[in-house]
Coordinates of C-alpha atoms in Angstrom, one line a residue:
M147 CA -19.4 23.8 -2.5
D148 CA -22.9 23.9 -1.0
V149 CA -22.6 22.1 2.3
G150 CA -26.3 21.5 2.5
L151 CA -26.2 19.8 -0.9
V152 CA -23.4 17.6 0.2
E153 CA -25.3 16.6 3.4
R154 CA -28.5 15.8 1.4
E155 CA -26.5 13.6 -0.9
R156 CA -24.8 11.8 2.0
A157 CA -28.2 11.3 3.6
R158 CA -29.5 9.9 0.3
V159 CA -26.8 7.2 0.2
L160 CA -27.0 6.4 3.9
A161 CA -30.8 6.0 3.6
V162 CA -30.3 3.0 1.4
L163 CA -27.0 1.8 2.8
P164 CA -27.3 2.4 6.6
G165 CA -23.9 2.5 8.3
A166 CA -21.9 2.7 5.1
E167 CA -18.4 4.1 5.2
L168 CA -18.9 7.3 3.2
E169 CA -16.6 10.3 2.8
H170 CA -16.9 13.6 1.0
V171 CA -13.9 14.4 -1.2
G172 CA -13.0 16.8 -4.0
A173 CA -13.7 20.5 -4.4
A174 CA -15.4 20.5 -7.9
S175 CA -19.0 21.6 -8.6
V176 CA -19.9 17.9 -8.7
V177 CA -20.4 16.3 -5.3
E178 CA -17.9 13.5 -5.0
L179 CA -18.4 10.8 -2.4
V180 CA -16.2 7.8 -1.7
L181 CA -17.9 4.6 -0.6
V182 CA -15.8 1.9 1.0
V183 CA -17.0 -1.7 0.7
D184 CA -15.5 -5.1 1.3
D185 CA -15.5 -6.0 -2.4
P186 CA -16.6 -3.6 -5.1
A187 CA -16.8 -6.5 -7.5
D188 CA -19.7 -7.8 -5.4
E189 CA -22.1 -5.2 -6.9
A190 CA -25.1 -7.0 -5.6
S191 CA -24.2 -5.9 -2.1
Y192 CA -24.6 -2.1 -2.9
V193 CA -25.6 -1.3 -6.5
P194 CA -29.3 -2.3 -6.3
A195 CA -29.7 -0.1 -3.1
L196 CA -28.0 2.9 -4.8
E197 CA -30.2 2.4 -7.9
V198 CA -33.2 2.8 -5.7
A199 CA -31.7 6.1 -4.7
G200 CA -31.4 7.2 -8.3
F201 CA -27.8 6.2 -9.1
R202 CA -26.5 4.2 -12.1
V203 CA -23.2 2.5 -12.7
S204 CA -21.2 4.6 -15.1
V205 CA -17.6 3.2 -14.6
R206 CA -16.1 -0.2 -13.9
E207 CA -12.3 -0.4 -13.6
S208 CA -9.9 -3.2 -12.6
W209 CA -7.8 -0.3 -11.2
H210 CA -8.3 -0.8 -7.4
E211 CA -11.7 -2.3 -8.3
H212 CA -13.0 1.2 -8.9
R213 CA -16.7 1.7 -9.6
V214 CA -18.5 5.0 -10.2
L215 CA -22.2 5.5 -9.8
T216 CA -23.8 8.8 -10.8
R217 CA -26.9 10.8 -10.7
P218 CA -27.1 14.5 -11.8
G219 CA -24.4 16.5 -10.0
V220 CA -23.2 13.6 -7.9
E221 CA -20.6 10.9 -8.2
V222 CA -20.1 8.0 -5.8
H223 CA -16.7 6.4 -6.1
V224 CA -16.6 2.8 -4.8
H225 CA -13.3 1.3 -3.5
P226 CA -12.4 -1.7 -1.4
R227 CA -11.5 -1.4 2.3
G228 CA -7.8 -0.7 2.8
C229 CA -7.5 0.9 -0.6
A230 CA -4.6 3.3 -0.8
V231 CA -6.5 5.5 -3.4
V232 CA -9.0 6.3 -0.6
W233 CA -6.1 7.0 1.8
R234 CA -4.6 9.4 -0.8
R235 CA -7.8 11.3 -1.4
L236 CA -8.5 11.7 2.3
L237 CA -4.9 12.7 2.9
L238 CA -5.2 15.5 0.4
R239 CA -8.7 16.6 1.6
D240 CA -7.7 16.8 5.2
W241 CA -4.5 18.7 4.4
L242 CA -6.3 21.3 2.2
R243 CA -8.9 21.8 4.9
D244 CA -6.1 22.9 7.3
N245 CA -3.8 24.5 4.8
P246 CA -5.8 26.9 2.6
G247 CA -2.6 28.3 1.1
D248 CA -2.2 25.0 -0.8
R249 CA -5.6 25.1 -2.5
G250 CA -4.4 26.8 -5.7
P251 CA -4.2 25.1 -9.1
G252 CA -1.3 22.8 -9.9
G253 CA 1.4 21.2 -7.8
E254 CA -0.9 18.5 -6.3
L255 CA 2.0 16.0 -6.0
E256 CA 4.1 18.4 -4.0
V257 CA 1.1 19.2 -1.8
L258 CA 0.6 15.5 -1.1
E259 CA 4.3 15.0 -0.3
R260 CA 4.0 17.7 2.3
A261 CA 0.8 16.3 3.7
W262 CA 2.3 12.8 4.0
A263 CA 5.5 14.1 5.5
A264 CA 3.4 15.9 8.1
V265 CA 1.6 12.8 9.3
P266 CA 2.8 12.1 12.8
E267 CA 4.4 8.8 13.2
E268 CA 4.6 7.0 16.5
P269 CA 8.1 5.6 17.3
A270 CA 8.2 2.1 16.0
E271 CA 8.3 -0.5 18.7
V272 CA 10.1 -3.4 17.1
E273 CA 10.5 -6.7 19.0
F274 CA 13.4 -8.6 17.5
V275 CA 12.5 -12.3 18.1
T276 CA 15.4 -14.3 16.7
Q277 CA 18.5 -12.0 16.6
A278 CA 19.6 -8.5 17.2
P279 CA 19.4 -6.1 14.2
P280 CA 22.6 -6.1 12.1
H281 CA 25.0 -3.1 12.3
N282 CA 27.5 -1.7 9.8
A283 CA 25.8 -3.7 7.0
P284 CA 27.2 -2.8 3.5
I285 CA 24.6 -2.2 0.8
V286 CA 25.5 -4.1 -2.4
L287 CA 23.3 -3.7 -5.4
A288 CA 23.3 -6.3 -8.2
E289 CA 22.2 -5.8 -11.7
Y290 CA 18.7 -7.2 -12.4
D291 CA 18.8 -11.0 -12.6
P292 CA 16.2 -12.8 -14.7
A293 CA 16.4 -15.7 -12.2
W294 CA 14.8 -13.6 -9.5
P295 CA 11.1 -14.3 -10.5
G296 CA 11.9 -18.0 -10.4
W297 CA 13.3 -17.6 -6.9
Y298 CA 10.1 -16.0 -5.9
A299 CA 7.9 -18.6 -7.6
A300 CA 9.7 -21.3 -5.6
E301 CA 9.1 -19.4 -2.3
E302 CA 5.4 -18.8 -3.1
A303 CA 4.9 -22.5 -3.8
K304 CA 6.6 -23.3 -0.5
I305 CA 4.4 -20.8 1.4
R306 CA 1.2 -22.1 -0.2
A307 CA 2.1 -25.7 0.5
A308 CA 2.8 -24.8 4.2
L309 CA -0.4 -22.7 4.8
G310 CA -3.0 -23.8 2.2
E311 CA -6.2 -21.9 2.6
R312 CA -4.7 -19.7 5.3
V313 CA -3.1 -17.7 2.5
V314 CA -5.3 -14.8 1.7
R315 CA -2.8 -13.2 -0.7
V316 CA 0.9 -13.6 -1.6
E317 CA 2.8 -11.3 -3.8
H318 CA 6.4 -10.6 -4.9
C319 CA 7.3 -7.0 -4.0
G320 CA 10.5 -5.0 -3.5
S321 CA 13.1 -4.3 -6.1
T322 CA 13.7 -7.9 -7.2
S323 CA 10.1 -7.9 -8.4
V324 CA 10.7 -5.1 -11.0
P325 CA 12.4 -6.2 -14.3
G326 CA 15.4 -4.2 -15.1
L327 CA 15.9 -2.7 -11.7
A328 CA 19.2 -3.1 -9.8
A329 CA 18.6 -4.5 -6.3
K330 CA 20.0 -6.3 -3.4
P331 CA 19.6 -10.0 -4.2
L332 CA 16.8 -10.3 -1.7
I333 CA 13.3 -11.6 -2.4
D334 CA 10.7 -9.5 -0.6
I335 CA 7.3 -11.1 -0.2
V336 CA 4.0 -9.7 1.0
L337 CA 1.9 -12.4 2.7
V338 CA -1.7 -11.6 3.8
V339 CA -3.2 -14.0 6.3
P340 CA -6.6 -13.8 8.1
D341 CA -5.0 -12.2 11.2
S342 CA -1.3 -11.4 11.4
R343 CA -1.6 -11.2 15.2
D344 CA -2.6 -14.9 15.4
E345 CA 1.0 -16.2 15.0
D346 CA 0.0 -19.8 16.0
A347 CA -2.1 -20.0 12.9
Y348 CA 0.9 -19.5 10.5
V349 CA 4.3 -19.1 12.1
P350 CA 4.9 -22.8 13.1
A351 CA 4.0 -24.0 9.6
L352 CA 6.3 -21.4 8.0
V353 CA 9.1 -22.4 10.5
E354 CA 8.6 -26.0 9.4
A355 CA 9.0 -24.8 5.8
G356 CA 12.4 -23.2 6.6
Y357 CA 11.6 -19.6 7.6
Y358 CA 12.0 -18.0 11.0
L359 CA 10.2 -15.2 12.8
W360 CA 12.6 -12.2 13.0
A361 CA 10.5 -9.3 14.2
R362 CA 7.1 -8.0 15.4
E363 CA 5.8 -4.5 14.9
P364 CA 2.4 -4.3 16.7
G365 CA 2.1 -0.5 16.2
W366 CA 2.6 -0.7 12.5
F367 CA -0.3 -2.6 11.0
E368 CA 0.5 -5.6 13.2
H369 CA 3.4 -6.3 10.8
R370 CA 5.4 -9.5 11.3
L371 CA 8.7 -10.1 9.5
L372 CA 9.9 -13.6 8.7
K373 CA 13.1 -14.4 7.0
G374 CA 14.6 -17.2 4.9
A375 CA 18.3 -17.7 4.2
V376 CA 18.5 -19.6 0.8
P377 CA 17.7 -17.5 -1.1
N378 CA 17.7 -14.4 1.1
V379 CA 14.0 -13.7 1.9
N380 CA 12.0 -11.0 3.7
M381 CA 8.4 -12.1 4.2
H382 CA 6.1 -9.2 5.3
V383 CA 3.0 -10.5 7.0
F384 CA -0.2 -8.4 7.2
S385 CA -3.9 -8.9 7.8
P386 CA -6.5 -8.2 5.1
W387 CA -7.6 -4.7 4.1
C388 CA -4.2 -3.2 5.1
V389 CA -3.5 0.1 3.3
E390 CA 0.2 -0.5 3.5
V391 CA -0.1 -3.6 1.3
D392 CA -2.0 -1.6 -1.3
R393 CA 0.7 1.1 -1.2
M394 CA 3.5 -1.4 -1.5
L395 CA 1.9 -3.1 -4.5
A396 CA 1.0 0.2 -6.2
F397 CA 4.7 1.3 -5.9
R398 CA 5.8 -2.0 -7.4
D399 CA 3.4 -1.8 -10.3
R400 CA 4.3 1.8 -11.0
L401 CA 8.0 0.9 -11.3
R402 CA 7.1 -2.0 -13.6
S403 CA 5.1 0.2 -16.0
H404 CA 6.9 3.5 -16.0
D405 CA 10.6 3.6 -17.1
A406 CA 11.2 7.1 -15.8
D407 CA 10.1 6.3 -12.3
R408 CA 12.2 3.1 -12.3
E409 CA 15.2 5.0 -13.5
E410 CA 14.6 7.7 -10.8
Y411 CA 14.4 5.1 -8.1
E412 CA 17.5 3.3 -9.2
R413 CA 19.5 6.5 -9.4
V414 CA 18.6 7.3 -5.8
K415 CA 19.4 3.7 -4.7
R416 CA 22.8 3.9 -6.3
E417 CA 23.6 7.3 -4.7
L418 CA 22.6 6.0 -1.3
A419 CA 24.3 2.6 -1.6
V420 CA 27.8 4.1 -1.7
R421 CA 27.4 5.6 1.7
T422 CA 28.2 3.9 5.0
W423 CA 25.1 2.9 7.0
E424 CA 25.1 1.7 10.6
R425 CA 21.9 -0.3 9.8
V426 CA 20.3 -1.6 6.6
Q427 CA 17.1 0.1 7.9
D428 CA 18.8 3.5 7.8
Y429 CA 19.4 2.9 4.1
A430 CA 15.7 2.0 3.6
D431 CA 14.6 5.1 5.6
A432 CA 16.7 7.3 3.4
K433 CA 14.7 6.2 0.4
T434 CA 11.5 7.3 1.9
R435 CA 11.0 10.5 0.0
V436 CA 11.5 9.0 -3.5
V437 CA 9.3 5.9 -2.5
R438 CA 6.5 8.2 -1.3
R439 CA 6.7 10.4 -4.4
I440 CA 6.4 7.4 -6.8
T441 CA 3.7 5.8 -4.7
L442 CA 1.6 9.0 -4.8
R443 CA 2.0 9.1 -8.6
A444 CA 0.8 5.5 -8.8
L445 CA -2.3 6.4 -6.8
G446 CA -3.1 9.6 -8.7

């Protein structure tokens, strides 16, 4: 790739969108740039400027709100902030820059798995607020129950009634959100609020609604975990534009739409469930490899 050409095209975009978050990705003869914006559907915020620079919209997709604008020899891929597709592309790019032996054709998924596994992870500092973490917890998988979506719907209604406009987004995630998948009868919920660090803005209202704050993880996307007892609920609270939210939902949607991936995941879950685990989290950690593999497929 002609480095000078890449820099000229970057400069072309930045001249009409000063300060834009812009990355060079790909290795093809076409210059591929990734532009990150708050909302790709708000085309008025960036398309007219890029049209002045000679670009035209060629693709609009609901998939991660993807837009593509082109001019001869150049593609600008537009995604929202916190998009896991952007994370995936940068993960691959940075790995291949440092590992030229992986630049050959084929095997991209395996390369991405190696790249993700090599990302250094800081030891998680978890502050358990309500109770100590459970030990020697058995893992009991139940066959899929058609009642689970109804359980979630009731919890969503409760959350929205408690928080009103403070709910940015709420989604059913985890295994109970995937029809046909065996799971612990546990409703996992992703809740996005304006700022997960501002606990006073949402925790008291959720406590009043019957949940309790169980743990804080400031070093991991400022994650907060609230629980409910009837039914058993894990509520994962994040701030907007969090890549982990996008990864979690991409994994869920892939399992919903691809039978082979759902069967692969269930097979691993069943193999792990028969073992003895000191903590439930150890069981979850043991699923990391298959979860990552399926997530990467979802983002490909």
